[in-house]
CSV table of C-alpha atoms in Angstrom, one decimal:
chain,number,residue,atom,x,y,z
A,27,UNK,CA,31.7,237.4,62.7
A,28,UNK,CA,29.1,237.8,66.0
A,29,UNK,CA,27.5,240.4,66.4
A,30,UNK,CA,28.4,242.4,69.8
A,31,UNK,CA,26.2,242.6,72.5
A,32,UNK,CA,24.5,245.8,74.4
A,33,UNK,CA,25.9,245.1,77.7
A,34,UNK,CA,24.4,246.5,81.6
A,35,UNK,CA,27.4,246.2,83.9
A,36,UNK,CA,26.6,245.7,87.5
A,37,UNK,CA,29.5,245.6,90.3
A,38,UNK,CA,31.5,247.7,92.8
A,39,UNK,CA,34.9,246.5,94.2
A,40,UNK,CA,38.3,246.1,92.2
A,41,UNK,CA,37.2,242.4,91.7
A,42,UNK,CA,34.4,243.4,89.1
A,43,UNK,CA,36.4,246.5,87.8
A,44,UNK,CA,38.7,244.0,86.5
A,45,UNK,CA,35.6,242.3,84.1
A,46,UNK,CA,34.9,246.1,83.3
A,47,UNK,CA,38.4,246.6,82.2
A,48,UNK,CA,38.0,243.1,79.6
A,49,UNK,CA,34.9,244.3,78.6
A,50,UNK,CA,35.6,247.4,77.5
A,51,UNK,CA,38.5,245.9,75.5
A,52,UNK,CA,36.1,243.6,73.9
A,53,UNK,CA,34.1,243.9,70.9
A,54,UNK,CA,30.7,243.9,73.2
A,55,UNK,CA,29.3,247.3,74.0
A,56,UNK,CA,28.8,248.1,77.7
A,57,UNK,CA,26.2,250.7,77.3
A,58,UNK,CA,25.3,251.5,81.3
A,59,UNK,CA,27.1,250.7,84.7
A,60,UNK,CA,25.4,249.8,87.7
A,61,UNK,CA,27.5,249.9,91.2
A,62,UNK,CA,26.8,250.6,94.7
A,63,UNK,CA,26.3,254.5,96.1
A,64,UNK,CA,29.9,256.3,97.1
A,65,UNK,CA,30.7,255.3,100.7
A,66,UNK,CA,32.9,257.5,103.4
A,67,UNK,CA,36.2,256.1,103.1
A,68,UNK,CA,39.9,257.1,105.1
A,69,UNK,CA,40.7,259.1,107.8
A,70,UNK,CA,38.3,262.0,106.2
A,71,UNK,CA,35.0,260.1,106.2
A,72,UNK,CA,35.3,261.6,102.5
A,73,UNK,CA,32.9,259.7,100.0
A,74,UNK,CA,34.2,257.5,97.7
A,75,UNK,CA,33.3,256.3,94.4
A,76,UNK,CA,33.7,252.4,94.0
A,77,UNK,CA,36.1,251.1,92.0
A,78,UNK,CA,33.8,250.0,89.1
A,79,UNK,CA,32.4,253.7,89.3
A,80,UNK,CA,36.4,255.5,88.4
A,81,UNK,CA,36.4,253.2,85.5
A,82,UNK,CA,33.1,253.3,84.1
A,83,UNK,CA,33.6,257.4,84.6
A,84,UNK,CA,37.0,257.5,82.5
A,85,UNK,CA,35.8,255.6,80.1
A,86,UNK,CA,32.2,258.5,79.9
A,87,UNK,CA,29.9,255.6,80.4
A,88,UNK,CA,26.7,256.6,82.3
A,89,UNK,CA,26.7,255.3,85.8
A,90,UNK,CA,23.9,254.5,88.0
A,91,UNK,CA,23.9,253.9,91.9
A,92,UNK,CA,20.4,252.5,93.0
A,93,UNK,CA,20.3,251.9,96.8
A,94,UNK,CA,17.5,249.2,95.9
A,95,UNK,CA,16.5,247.4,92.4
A,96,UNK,CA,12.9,247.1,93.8
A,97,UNK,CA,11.3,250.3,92.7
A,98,UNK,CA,9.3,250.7,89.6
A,99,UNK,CA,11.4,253.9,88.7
A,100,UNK,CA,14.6,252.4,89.0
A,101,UNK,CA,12.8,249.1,86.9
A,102,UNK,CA,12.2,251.4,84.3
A,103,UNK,CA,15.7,253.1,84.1
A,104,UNK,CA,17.3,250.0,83.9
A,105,UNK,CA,14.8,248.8,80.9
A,106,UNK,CA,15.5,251.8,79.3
A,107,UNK,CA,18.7,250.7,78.4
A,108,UNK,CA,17.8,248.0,76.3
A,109,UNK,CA,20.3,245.5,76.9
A,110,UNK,CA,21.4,242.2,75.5
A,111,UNK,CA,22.4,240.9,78.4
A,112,UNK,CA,23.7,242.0,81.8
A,113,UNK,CA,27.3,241.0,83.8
A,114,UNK,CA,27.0,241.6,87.7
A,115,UNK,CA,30.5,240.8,89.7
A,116,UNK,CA,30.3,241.6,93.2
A,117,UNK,CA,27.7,244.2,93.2
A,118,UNK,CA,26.1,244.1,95.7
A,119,UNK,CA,22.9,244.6,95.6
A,120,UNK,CA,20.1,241.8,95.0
A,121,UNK,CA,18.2,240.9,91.9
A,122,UNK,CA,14.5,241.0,91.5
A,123,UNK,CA,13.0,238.7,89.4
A,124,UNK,CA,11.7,240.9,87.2
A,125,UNK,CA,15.4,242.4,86.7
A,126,UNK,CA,16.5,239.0,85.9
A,127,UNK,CA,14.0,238.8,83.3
A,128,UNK,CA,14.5,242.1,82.0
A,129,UNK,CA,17.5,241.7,79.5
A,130,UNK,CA,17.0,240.0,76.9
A,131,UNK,CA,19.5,237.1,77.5
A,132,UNK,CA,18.8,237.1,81.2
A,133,UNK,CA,21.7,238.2,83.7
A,134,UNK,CA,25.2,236.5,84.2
A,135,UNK,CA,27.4,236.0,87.2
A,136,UNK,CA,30.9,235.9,87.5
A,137,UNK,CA,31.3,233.7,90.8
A,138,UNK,CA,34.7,233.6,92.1
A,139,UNK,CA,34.8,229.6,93.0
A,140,UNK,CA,33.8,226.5,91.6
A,141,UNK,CA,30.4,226.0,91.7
A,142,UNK,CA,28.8,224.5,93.4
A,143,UNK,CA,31.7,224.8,95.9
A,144,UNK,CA,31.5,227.8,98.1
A,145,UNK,CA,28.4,229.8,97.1
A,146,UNK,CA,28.4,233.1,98.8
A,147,UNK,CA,30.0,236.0,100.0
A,148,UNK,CA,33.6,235.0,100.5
A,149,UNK,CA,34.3,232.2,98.3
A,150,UNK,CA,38.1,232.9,97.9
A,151,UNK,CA,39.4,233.4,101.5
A,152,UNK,CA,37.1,230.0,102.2
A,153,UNK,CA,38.4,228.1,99.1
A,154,UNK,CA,42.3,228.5,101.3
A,155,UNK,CA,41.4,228.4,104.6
A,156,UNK,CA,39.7,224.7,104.2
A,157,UNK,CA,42.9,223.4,102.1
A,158,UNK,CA,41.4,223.2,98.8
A,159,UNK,CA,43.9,222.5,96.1
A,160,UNK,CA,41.8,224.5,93.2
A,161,UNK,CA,40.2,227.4,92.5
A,162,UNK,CA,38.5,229.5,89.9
A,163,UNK,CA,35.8,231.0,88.3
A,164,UNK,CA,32.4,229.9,86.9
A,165,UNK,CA,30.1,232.0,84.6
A,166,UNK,CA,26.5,231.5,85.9
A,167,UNK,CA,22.9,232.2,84.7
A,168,UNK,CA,21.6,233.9,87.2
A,169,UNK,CA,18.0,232.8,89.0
A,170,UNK,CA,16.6,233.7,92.3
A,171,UNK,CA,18.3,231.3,94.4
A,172,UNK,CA,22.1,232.5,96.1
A,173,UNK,CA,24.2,231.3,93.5
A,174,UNK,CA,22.2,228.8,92.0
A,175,UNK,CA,21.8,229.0,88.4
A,176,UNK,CA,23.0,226.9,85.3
A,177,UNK,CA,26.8,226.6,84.3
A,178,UNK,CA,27.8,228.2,81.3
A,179,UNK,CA,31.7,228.2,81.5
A,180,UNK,CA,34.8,227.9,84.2
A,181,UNK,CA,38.5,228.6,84.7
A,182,UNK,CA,40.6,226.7,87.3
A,183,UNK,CA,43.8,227.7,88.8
A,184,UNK,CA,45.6,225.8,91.7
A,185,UNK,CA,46.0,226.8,95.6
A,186,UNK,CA,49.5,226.1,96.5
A,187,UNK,CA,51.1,226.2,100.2
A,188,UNK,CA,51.6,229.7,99.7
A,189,UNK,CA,48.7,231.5,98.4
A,190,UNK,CA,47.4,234.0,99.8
A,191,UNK,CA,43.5,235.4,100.0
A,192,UNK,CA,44.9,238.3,98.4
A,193,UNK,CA,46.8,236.5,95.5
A,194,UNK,CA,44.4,234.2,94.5
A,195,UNK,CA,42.0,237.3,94.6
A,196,UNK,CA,43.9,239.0,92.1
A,197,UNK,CA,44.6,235.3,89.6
A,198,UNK,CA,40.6,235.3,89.9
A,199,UNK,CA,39.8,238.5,89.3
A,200,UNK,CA,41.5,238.0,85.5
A,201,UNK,CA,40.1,234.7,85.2
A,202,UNK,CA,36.8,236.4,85.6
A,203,UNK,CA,37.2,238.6,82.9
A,204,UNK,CA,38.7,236.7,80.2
A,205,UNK,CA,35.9,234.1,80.7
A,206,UNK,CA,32.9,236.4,80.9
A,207,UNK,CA,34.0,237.8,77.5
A,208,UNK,CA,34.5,234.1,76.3
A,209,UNK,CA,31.0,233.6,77.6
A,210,UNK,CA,29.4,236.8,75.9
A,211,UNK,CA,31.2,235.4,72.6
A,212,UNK,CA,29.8,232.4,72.6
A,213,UNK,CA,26.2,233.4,73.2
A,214,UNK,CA,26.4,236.2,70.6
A,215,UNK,CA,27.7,233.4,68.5
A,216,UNK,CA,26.6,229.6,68.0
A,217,UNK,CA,25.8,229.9,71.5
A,218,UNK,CA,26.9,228.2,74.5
A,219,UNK,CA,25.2,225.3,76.2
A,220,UNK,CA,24.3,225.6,80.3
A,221,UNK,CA,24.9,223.3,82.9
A,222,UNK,CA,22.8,222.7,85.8
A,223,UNK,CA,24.6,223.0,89.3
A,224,UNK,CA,25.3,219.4,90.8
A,225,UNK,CA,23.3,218.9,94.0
A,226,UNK,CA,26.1,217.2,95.6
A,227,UNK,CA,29.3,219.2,96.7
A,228,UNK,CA,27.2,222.2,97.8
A,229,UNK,CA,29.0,224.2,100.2
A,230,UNK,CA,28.5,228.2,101.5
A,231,UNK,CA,31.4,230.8,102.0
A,232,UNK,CA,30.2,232.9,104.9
A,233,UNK,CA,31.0,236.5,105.3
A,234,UNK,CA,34.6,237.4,107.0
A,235,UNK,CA,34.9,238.6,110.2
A,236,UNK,CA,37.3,240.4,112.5
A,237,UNK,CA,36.1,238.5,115.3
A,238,UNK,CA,37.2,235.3,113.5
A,239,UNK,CA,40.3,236.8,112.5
A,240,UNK,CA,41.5,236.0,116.0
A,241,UNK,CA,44.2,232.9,116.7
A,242,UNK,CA,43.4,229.7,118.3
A,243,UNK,CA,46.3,227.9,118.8
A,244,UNK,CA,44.5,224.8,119.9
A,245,UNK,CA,44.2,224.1,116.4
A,246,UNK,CA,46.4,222.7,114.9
A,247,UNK,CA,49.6,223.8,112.5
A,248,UNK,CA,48.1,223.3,109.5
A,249,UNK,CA,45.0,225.0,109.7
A,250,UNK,CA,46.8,227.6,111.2
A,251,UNK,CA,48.6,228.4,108.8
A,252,UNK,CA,45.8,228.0,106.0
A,253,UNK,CA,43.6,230.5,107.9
A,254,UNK,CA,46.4,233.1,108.2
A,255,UNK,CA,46.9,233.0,104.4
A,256,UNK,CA,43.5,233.2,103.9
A,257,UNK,CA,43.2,236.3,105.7
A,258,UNK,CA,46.0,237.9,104.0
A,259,UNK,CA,45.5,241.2,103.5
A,260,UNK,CA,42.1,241.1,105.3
A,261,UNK,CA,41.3,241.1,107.8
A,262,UNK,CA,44.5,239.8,108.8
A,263,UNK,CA,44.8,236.7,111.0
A,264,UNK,CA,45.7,238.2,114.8
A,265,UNK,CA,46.9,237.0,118.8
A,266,UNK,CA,47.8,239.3,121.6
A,267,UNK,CA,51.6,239.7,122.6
A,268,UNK,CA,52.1,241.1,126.5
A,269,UNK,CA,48.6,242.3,125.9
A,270,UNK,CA,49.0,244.3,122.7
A,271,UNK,CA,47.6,242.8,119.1
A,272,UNK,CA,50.4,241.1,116.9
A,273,UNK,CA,49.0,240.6,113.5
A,274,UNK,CA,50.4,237.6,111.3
A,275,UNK,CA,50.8,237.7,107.7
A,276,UNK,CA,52.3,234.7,106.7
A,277,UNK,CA,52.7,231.4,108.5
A,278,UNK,CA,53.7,227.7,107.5
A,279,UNK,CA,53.7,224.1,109.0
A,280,UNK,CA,56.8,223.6,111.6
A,281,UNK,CA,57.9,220.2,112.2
A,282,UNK,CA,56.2,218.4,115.5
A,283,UNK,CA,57.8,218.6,119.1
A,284,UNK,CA,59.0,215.0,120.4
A,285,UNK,CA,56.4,213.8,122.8
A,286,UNK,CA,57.5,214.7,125.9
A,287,UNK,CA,55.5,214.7,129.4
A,288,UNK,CA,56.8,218.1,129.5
A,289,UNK,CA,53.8,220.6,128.9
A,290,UNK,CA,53.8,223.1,125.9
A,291,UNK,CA,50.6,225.3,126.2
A,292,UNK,CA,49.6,226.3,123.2
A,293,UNK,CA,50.6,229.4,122.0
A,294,UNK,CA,53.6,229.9,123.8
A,295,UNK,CA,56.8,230.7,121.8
A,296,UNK,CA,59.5,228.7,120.9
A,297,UNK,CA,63.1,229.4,120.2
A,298,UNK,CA,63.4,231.1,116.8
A,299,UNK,CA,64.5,229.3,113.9
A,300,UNK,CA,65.7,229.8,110.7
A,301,UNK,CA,65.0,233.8,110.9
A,302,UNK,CA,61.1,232.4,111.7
A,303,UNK,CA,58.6,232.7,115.1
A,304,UNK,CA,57.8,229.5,116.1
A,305,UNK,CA,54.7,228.7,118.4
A,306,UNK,CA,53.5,225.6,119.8
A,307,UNK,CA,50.4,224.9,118.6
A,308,UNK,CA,47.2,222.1,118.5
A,309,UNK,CA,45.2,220.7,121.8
A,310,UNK,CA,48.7,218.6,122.8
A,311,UNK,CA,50.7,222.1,122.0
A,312,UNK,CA,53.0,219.8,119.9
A,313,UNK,CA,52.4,221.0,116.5
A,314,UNK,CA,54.4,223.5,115.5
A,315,UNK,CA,53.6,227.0,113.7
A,316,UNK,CA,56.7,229.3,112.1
A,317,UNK,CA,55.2,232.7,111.2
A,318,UNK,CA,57.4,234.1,108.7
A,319,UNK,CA,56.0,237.5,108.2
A,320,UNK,CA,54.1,239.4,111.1
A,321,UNK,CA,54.0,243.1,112.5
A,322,UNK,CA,53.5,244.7,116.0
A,323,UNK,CA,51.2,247.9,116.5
A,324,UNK,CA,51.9,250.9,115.3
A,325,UNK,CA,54.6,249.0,112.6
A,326,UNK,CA,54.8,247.9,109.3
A,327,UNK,CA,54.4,244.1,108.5
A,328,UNK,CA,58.1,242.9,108.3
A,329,UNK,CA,59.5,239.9,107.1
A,330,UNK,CA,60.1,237.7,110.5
A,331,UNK,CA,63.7,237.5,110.2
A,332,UNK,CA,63.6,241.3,110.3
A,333,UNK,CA,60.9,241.8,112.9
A,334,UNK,CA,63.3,239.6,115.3
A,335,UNK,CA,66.8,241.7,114.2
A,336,UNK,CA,65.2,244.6,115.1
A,337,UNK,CA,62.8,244.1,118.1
A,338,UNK,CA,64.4,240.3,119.3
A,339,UNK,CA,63.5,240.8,123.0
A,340,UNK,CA,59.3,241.0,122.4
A,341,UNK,CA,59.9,237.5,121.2
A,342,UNK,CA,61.4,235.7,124.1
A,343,UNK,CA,60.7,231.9,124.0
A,344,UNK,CA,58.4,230.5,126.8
A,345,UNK,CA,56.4,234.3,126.2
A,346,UNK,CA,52.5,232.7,126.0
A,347,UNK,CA,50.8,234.3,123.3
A,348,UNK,CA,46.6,235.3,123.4
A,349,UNK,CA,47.0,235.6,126.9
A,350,UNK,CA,45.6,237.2,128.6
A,351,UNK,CA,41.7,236.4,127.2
A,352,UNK,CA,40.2,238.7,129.4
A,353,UNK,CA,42.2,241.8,128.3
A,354,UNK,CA,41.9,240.6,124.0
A,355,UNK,CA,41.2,243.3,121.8
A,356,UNK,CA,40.4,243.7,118.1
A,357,UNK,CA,43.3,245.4,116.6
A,358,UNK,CA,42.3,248.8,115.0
A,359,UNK,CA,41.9,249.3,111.4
């Protein structure tokens, strides 16, 4: 039998709460939590713990919420401690070396892709929104570089033509804890062996924004649709409709209009079919978009079929969506 491990546990959103949560049902011993300071959330501005801070609290573990690792004091508190090892997911905050050093089996990261595919901040909406056909997650010595350390362990899981950012969020999320607790196993045990990153394949997952969130229909069906998955539930791929934002939630590849001389901007709707929107889409506006689940302001998202029973006449075909530029808006949260 191994013998458990004094765990630090470092992270802040529902991603890392759900390594917490297989942690705790482990045989390893988390013995202090580390997670971002509460931030004003909802209509009330009111502060809000994290996610990772409501677990660690129900379970009476002590929490701490640094605003920097720099500082000799908060060095010291963290040395204190005297951990094994320590787990960050999606904390937040960056490492100093000499935190790195501190535990005694160095710091591990649960990465949410697979390395050394899509270091960075948003590895999961990118991994969709290029077309990859895997995902997963890789448990990573951590070093001073932006997710650069050795390999210890991954779990793959496959991107079908209907995943969404927020699905494979969730599938990940799991993954992440069952392997890190396989990883903390094996160490405590006959020990696991690293592997060094490739240097081929690198690639980097930049940050999401709203103002990317945005539809250009010159693009064509396909990465349409990919991007609108991706961005699914956040922040939610968007056009304008007569001026007002129309957010999409769920779109797939349309079959191609014939060539015609006949011009099809893109972005203008098509005849509905099949209870879908369609818009012509890509430079030639011949590819062909069908958003199956979308909402208008001040409305829930709907099902297409539904949005168009009950609100038809927004959806005329010929209607030019994104139009007009000048007037284009960022829908509110």
């Amino acid at each position: 039998m191994t013998q458990p491990l004094r765990v630090i546990f470092a992270g802040t959103p529902d991603f890392a709460a759900a390594s917490l949560q297989t942690l705790l049902a482990s045989t390893h011993r988390v013995v202090a939590v580390y997670t971002q300071p509460d931030r004003p959330a909802g209509r009330g501005r009111k502060l809000t713990p994290s996610p990772v801070k409501t677990l660690a609290l129900a379970h009476g573990l002590p929490v701490h919420q640094p605003v920097t690792l720099k500082s000799t004091e908060a060095q010291a508190q963290l040395a204190a401690h005297d951990a094994d090892i320590m787990v960050v997911v999606a904390y937040g905050l960056l490492l100093p070396q000499v935190v790195l050093d501190t535990p005694r089996l160095g710091c591990l990261n649960v990465h949410a892709s697979l390395l050394p595919r899509w270091r960075g901040a948003a590895p999961i909406q990118r991994a969709i929104e290029a077309g990859d056909s895997e995902s997963g997650v890789t448990i990573m010595q951590m070093d001073a570089g932006l997710d650069t350390g050795a390999m210890l362990l991954e779990r793959r899981t496959p991107i079908t033509a209907t995943t969404t950012g927020g699905e494979l969020h969730d599938i990940l999320a799991t993954l992440g804890g069952e392997a890190i607790v396989t990883a903390l196993d094996g160490l405590a045990g006959s020990g696991l062996t690293a592997t060094p990153q490739p240097e081929s394949g690198v690639t980097y997952a930049a940050k999401l924004s709203k103002a990317e969130a945005e539809l250009d229909f010159t693009r064509p069906a396909s990465e349409l649709a990919a991007h609108i998955r991706a961005f699914n539930p956040w922040p939610v791929a968007w056009t304008l409709l007569e001026g007002e934002p129309l957010r999409l939630w769920f779109a797939e590849c349309g079959d191609r209009l014939p060539d015609d001389p006949t011009e099809t901007p893109p972005g203008m709707l098509l005849p509905t079919s099949g209870g879908a929107l369609r818009i012509a889409c890509g430079e030639e506006g011949r590819d062909i978009l069908r958003v199956t689940r979308a909402q208008l302001p001040g409305g829930k998202p709907l099902d297409a079929r539904d949005l168009l029973n009950a609100r038809g006449e927004r959806f005329a075909a010929l209607t030019r969506l994104g139009e007009p530029k000048a007037s284009s808006q960022e829908p509110s949260a």
